[in-house]
CSV table of C-alpha atoms in Angstrom, one decimal:
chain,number,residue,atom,x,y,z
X,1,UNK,CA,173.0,330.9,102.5
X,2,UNK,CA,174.2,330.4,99.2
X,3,UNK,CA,172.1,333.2,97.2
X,4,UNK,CA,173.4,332.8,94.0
X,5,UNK,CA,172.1,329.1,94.2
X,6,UNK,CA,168.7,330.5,95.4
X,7,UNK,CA,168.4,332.8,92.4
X,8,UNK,CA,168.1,330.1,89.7
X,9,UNK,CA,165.7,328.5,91.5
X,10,UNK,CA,161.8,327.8,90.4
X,11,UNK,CA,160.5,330.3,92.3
X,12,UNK,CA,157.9,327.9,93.7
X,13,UNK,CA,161.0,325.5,94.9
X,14,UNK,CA,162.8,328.6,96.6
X,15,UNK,CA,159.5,329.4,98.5
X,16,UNK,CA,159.0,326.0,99.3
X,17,UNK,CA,162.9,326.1,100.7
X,18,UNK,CA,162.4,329.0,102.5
X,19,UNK,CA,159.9,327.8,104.5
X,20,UNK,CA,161.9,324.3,104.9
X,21,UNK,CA,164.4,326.5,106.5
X,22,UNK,CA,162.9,328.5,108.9
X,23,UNK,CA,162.0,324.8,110.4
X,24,UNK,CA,165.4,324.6,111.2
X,25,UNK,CA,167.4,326.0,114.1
X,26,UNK,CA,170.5,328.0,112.2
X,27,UNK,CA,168.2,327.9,109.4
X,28,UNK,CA,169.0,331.8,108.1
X,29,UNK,CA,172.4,331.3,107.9
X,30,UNK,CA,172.8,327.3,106.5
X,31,UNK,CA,175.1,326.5,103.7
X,32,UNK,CA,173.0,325.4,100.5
X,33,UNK,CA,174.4,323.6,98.1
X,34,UNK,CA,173.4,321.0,95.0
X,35,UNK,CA,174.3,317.5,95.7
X,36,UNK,CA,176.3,315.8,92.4
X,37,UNK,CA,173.6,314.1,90.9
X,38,UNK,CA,169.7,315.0,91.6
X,39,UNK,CA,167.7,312.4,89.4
X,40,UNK,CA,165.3,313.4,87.1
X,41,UNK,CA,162.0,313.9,89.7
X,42,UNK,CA,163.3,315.8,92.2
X,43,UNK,CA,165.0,319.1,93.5
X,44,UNK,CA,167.5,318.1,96.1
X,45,UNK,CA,169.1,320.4,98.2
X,46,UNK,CA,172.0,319.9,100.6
X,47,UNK,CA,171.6,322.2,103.6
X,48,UNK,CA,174.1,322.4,106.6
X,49,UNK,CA,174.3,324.2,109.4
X,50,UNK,CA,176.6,325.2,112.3
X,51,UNK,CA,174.8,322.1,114.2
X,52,UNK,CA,173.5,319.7,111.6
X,53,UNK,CA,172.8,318.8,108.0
X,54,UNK,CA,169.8,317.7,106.2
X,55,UNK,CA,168.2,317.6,102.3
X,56,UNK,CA,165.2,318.9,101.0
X,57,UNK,CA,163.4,317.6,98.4
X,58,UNK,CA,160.7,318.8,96.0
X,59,UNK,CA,159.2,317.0,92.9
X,60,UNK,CA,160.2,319.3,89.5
X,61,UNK,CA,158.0,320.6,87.7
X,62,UNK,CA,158.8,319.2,84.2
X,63,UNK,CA,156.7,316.5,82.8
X,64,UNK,CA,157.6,312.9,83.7
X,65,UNK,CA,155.8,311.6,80.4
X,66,UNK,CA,159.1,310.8,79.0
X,67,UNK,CA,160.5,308.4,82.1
X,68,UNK,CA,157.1,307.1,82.5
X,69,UNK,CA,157.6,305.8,78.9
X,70,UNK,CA,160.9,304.8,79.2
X,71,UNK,CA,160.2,302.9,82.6
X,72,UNK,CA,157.0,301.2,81.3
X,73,UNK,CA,159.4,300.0,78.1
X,74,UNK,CA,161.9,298.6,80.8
X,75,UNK,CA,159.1,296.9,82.7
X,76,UNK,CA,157.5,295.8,79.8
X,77,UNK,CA,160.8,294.0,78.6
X,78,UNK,CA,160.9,292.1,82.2
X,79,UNK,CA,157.5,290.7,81.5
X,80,UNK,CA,156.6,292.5,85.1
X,81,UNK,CA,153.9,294.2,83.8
X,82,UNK,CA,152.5,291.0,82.4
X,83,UNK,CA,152.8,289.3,85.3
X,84,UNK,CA,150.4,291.7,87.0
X,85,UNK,CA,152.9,294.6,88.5
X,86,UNK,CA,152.1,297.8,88.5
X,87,UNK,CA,154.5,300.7,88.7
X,88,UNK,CA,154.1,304.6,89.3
X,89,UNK,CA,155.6,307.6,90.5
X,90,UNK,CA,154.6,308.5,94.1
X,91,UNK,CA,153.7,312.8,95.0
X,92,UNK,CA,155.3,314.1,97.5
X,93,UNK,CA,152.7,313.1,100.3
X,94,UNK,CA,152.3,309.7,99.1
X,95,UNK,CA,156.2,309.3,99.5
X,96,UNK,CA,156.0,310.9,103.2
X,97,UNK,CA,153.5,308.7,103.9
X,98,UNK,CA,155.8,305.4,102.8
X,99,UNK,CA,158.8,306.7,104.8
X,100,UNK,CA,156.0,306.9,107.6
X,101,UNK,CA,154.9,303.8,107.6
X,102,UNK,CA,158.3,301.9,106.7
X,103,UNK,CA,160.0,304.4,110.4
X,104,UNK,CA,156.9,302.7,112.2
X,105,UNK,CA,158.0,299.3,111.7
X,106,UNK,CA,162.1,300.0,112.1
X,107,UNK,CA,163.1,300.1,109.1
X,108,UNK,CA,166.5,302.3,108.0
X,109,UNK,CA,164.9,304.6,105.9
X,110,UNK,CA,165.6,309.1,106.5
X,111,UNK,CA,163.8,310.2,109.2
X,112,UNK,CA,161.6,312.7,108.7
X,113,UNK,CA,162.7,316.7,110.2
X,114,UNK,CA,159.5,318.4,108.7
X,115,UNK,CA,157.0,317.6,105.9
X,116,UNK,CA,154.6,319.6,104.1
X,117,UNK,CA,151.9,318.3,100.9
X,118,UNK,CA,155.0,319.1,98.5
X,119,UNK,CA,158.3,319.5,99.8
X,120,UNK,CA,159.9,317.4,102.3
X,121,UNK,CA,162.8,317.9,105.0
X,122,UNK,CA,164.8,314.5,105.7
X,123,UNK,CA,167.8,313.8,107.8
X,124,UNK,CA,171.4,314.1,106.0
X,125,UNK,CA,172.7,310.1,105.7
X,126,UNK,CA,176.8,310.3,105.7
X,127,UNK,CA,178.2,307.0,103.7
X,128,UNK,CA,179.0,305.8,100.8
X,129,UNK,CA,176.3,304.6,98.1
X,130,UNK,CA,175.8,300.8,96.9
X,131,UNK,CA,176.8,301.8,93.6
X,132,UNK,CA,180.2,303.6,94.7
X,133,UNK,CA,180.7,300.0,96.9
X,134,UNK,CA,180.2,297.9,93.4
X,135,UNK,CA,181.8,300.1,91.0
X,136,UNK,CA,184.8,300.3,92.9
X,137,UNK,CA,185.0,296.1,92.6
X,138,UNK,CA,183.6,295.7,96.1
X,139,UNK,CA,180.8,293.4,95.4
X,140,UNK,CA,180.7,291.4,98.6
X,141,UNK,CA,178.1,294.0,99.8
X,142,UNK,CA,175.4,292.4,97.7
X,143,UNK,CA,174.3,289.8,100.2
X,144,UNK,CA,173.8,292.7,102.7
X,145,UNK,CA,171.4,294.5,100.5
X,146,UNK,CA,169.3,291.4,99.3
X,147,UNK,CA,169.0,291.1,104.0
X,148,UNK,CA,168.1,294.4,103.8
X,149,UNK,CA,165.5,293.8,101.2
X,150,UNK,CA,164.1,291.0,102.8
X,151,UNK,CA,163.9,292.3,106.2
X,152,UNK,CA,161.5,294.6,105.2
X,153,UNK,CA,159.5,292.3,102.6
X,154,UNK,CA,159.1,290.1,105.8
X,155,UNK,CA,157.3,293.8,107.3
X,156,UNK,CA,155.1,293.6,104.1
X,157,UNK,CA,156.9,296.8,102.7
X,158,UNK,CA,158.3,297.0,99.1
X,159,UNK,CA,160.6,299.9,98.9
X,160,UNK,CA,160.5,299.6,94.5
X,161,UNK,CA,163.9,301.1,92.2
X,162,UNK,CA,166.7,299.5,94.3
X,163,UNK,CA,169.5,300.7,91.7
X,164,UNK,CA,172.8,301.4,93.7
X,165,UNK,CA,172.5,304.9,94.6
X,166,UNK,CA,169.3,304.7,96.5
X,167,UNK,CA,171.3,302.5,98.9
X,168,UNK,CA,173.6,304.4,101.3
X,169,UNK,CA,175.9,302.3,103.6
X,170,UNK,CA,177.1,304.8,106.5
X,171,UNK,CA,180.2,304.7,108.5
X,172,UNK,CA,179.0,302.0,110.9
X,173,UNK,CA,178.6,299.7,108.0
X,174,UNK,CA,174.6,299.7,108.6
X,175,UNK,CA,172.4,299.6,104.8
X,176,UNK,CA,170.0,302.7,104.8
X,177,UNK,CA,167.4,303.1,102.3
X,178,UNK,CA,166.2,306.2,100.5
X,179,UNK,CA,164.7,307.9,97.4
X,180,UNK,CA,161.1,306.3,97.5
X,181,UNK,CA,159.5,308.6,94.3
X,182,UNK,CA,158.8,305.2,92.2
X,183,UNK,CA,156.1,303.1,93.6
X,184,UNK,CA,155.9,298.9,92.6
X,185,UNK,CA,152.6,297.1,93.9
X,186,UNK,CA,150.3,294.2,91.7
X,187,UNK,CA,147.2,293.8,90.8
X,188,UNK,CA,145.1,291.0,91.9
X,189,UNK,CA,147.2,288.2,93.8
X,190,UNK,CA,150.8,289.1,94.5
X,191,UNK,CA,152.6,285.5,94.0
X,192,UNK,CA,155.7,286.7,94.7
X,193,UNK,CA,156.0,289.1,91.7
X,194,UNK,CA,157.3,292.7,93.6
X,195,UNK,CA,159.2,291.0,96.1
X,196,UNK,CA,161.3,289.0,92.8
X,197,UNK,CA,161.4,292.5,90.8
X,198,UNK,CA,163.2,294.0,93.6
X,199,UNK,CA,165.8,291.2,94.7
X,200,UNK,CA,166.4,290.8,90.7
X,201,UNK,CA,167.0,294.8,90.5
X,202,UNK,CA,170.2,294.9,92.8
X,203,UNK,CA,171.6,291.8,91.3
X,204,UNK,CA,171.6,293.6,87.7
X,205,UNK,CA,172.8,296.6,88.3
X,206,UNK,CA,175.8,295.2,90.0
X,207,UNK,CA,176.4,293.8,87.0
X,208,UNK,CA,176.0,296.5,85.1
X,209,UNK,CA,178.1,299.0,87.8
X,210,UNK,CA,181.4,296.7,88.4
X,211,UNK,CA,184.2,295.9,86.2
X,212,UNK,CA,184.8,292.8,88.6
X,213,UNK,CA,182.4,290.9,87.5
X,214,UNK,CA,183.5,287.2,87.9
X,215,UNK,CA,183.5,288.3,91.4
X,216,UNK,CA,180.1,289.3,91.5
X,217,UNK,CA,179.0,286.3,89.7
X,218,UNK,CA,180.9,284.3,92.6
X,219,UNK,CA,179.2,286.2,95.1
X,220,UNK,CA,175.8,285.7,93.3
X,221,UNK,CA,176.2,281.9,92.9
X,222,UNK,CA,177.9,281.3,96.4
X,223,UNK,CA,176.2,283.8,98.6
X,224,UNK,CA,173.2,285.7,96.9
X,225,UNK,CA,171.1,282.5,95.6
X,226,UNK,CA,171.8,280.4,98.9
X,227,UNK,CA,170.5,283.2,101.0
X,228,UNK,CA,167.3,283.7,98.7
X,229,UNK,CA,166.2,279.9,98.4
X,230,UNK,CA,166.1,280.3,102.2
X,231,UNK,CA,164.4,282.9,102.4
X,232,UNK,CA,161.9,281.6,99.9
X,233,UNK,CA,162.1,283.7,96.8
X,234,UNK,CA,160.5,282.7,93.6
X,235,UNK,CA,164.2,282.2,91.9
X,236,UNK,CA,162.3,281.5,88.4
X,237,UNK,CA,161.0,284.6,88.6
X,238,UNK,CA,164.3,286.7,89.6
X,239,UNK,CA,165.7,284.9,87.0
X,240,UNK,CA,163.1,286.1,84.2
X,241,UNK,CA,163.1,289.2,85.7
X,242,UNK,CA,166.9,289.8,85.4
X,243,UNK,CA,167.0,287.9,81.2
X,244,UNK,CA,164.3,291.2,80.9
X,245,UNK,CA,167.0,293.6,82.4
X,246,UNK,CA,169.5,292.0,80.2
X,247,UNK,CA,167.3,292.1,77.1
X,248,UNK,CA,166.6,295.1,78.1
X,249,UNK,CA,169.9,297.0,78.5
X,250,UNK,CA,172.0,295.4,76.0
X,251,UNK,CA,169.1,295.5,72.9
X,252,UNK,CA,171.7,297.8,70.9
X,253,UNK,CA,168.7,299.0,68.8
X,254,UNK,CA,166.4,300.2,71.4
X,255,UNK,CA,166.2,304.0,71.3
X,256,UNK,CA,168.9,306.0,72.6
X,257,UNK,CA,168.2,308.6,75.6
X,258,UNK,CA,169.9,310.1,78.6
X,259,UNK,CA,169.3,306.7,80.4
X,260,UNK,CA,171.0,304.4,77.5
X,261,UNK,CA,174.0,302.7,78.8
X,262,UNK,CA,177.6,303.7,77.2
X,263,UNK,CA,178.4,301.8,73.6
X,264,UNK,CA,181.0,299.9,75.4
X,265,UNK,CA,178.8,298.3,77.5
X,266,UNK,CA,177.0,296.1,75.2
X,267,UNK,CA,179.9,294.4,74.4
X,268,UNK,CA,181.5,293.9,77.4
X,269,UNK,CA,178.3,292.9,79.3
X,270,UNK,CA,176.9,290.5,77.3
X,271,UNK,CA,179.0,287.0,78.4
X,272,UNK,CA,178.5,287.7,82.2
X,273,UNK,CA,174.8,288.8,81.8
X,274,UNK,CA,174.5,285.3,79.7
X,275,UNK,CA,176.0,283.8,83.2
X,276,UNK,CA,174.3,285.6,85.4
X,277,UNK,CA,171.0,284.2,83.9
X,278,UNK,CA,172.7,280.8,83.5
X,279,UNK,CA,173.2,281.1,87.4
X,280,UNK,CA,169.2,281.0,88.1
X,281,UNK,CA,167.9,278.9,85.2
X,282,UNK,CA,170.2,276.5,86.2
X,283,UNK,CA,169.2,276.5,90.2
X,284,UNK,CA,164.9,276.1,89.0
């Protein structure tokens, strides 16, 4: 076990591990380790033994006012709010009991080793995330992730912040789905609104991710909206939905924070985004 790790723990968290571990056959002696990015809600821990790997995952203790604010700004900008969505950030029993429900009807979500009220253990998925796939110019995954989507919309389950790295695609090419902290649901009739925000999610951030992006305009236009009018997406509303991300990203003077894309960016994204949103209005 990898004490030193152990040591700068919350104390809370390295309780909570502990106990993870001795869930585990091999547990005493697993290998620990930080993965490269944990997200701003959670402790995630990597832990591998001689047999098997898996990850833990508590919530951190910090305040979440500040992402709240920031996401209810980004919403807000999308008009989702507006249209009657309603966002919020799931405990750590609420989120057990979504990767429950979404395992009993086959969906490819983690499955679940051992869960307590705050700290779960989930299986270890090996692959390589959506956003590695598009920043790396390999954009023709997109259509796979929208039939993802839409396979489990059709199972009446909304997974909420599809952004590229909450999509792993594993070594036998199969889309699984995880990180499920950020809950999207409506209030009063749902015409369609959650199921748009999270088709319109993907689309943007592969924008945003690739520097191939007449490719992934291509793929949007020939593949993506085909697939979506068949399925029977509201493509008015992906469309507002993604002019929001666009208004929302590339507003040079919304306030700066950890989340603000690079200077660059606003430059450089603005003609394709401009397509990209030319690419539904024009399909209405």
């Amino acid at each position: 076990m990898n004490e030193s790790l152990i040591t700068v723990l919350p104390e809370n968290i390295a309780k909570k591990l502990g106990q993870a571990l001795a869930h585990i056959p091999g547990g005493e002696t697993a290998k620990i380790e930080k993965p490269k990015g944990e997200g701003a809600f959670n402790h995630i821990l990597l832990i591998t033994t001689d047999e098997e790997r898996y990850v833990f995952r508590a919530r951190r203790e910090s305040s979440s006012e500040e992402i709240e604010a920031y996401m209810r700004y980004m919403y807000e900008a999308t008009s989702f709010l507006e249209a009657g969505g309603i966002f919020k950030l799931r405990n750590i029993a609420e989120e057990i009991d979504f990767i429950k429900s979404a395992l009993a009807v086959g969906l490819p979500v983690p499955k679940l080793i051992h869960a307590d009220t705050d700290w779960m253990l989930i299986e270890y998925i090996e692959g390589r995330t959506f956003h590695e796939f598009v920043k790396a110019g390999e954009v023709e995954i997109l259509p796979k992730i929208l039939r993802e989507l839409n396979l489990a919309h059709t199972k009446g389950i909304i997974y909420g912040d599809r952004w590229g790295d909450n999509e792993i695609i594993d070594s036998q090419g199969n889309v699984r789905m995880i990180d499920f902290d950020i809950e999207w649901s409506y209030e009063g009739v749902n015409d369609g609104i959650v199921e748009a925000l999270e088709m319109a999610v993907p689309i943007f951030h592969s924008l945003r991710l690739t520097s191939t992006r007449n490719d992934l305009l291509n793929i949007v236009q020939n593949d993506a909206l085909p697939l979506l009018k068949s399925w029977g997406y509201k493509i008015d509303m992906i469309g507002k939905f993604i002019q929001g991300f666009c208004n929302f990203y590339l507003d040079p003077n919304k306030p700066s924070n950890i989340w603000s894309l690079p200077p660059e960016l606003y430059v450089s994204m603005t003609e394709p985004a401009n397509r990209l949103i030319a690419i539904f209005s024009e399909a209405e």
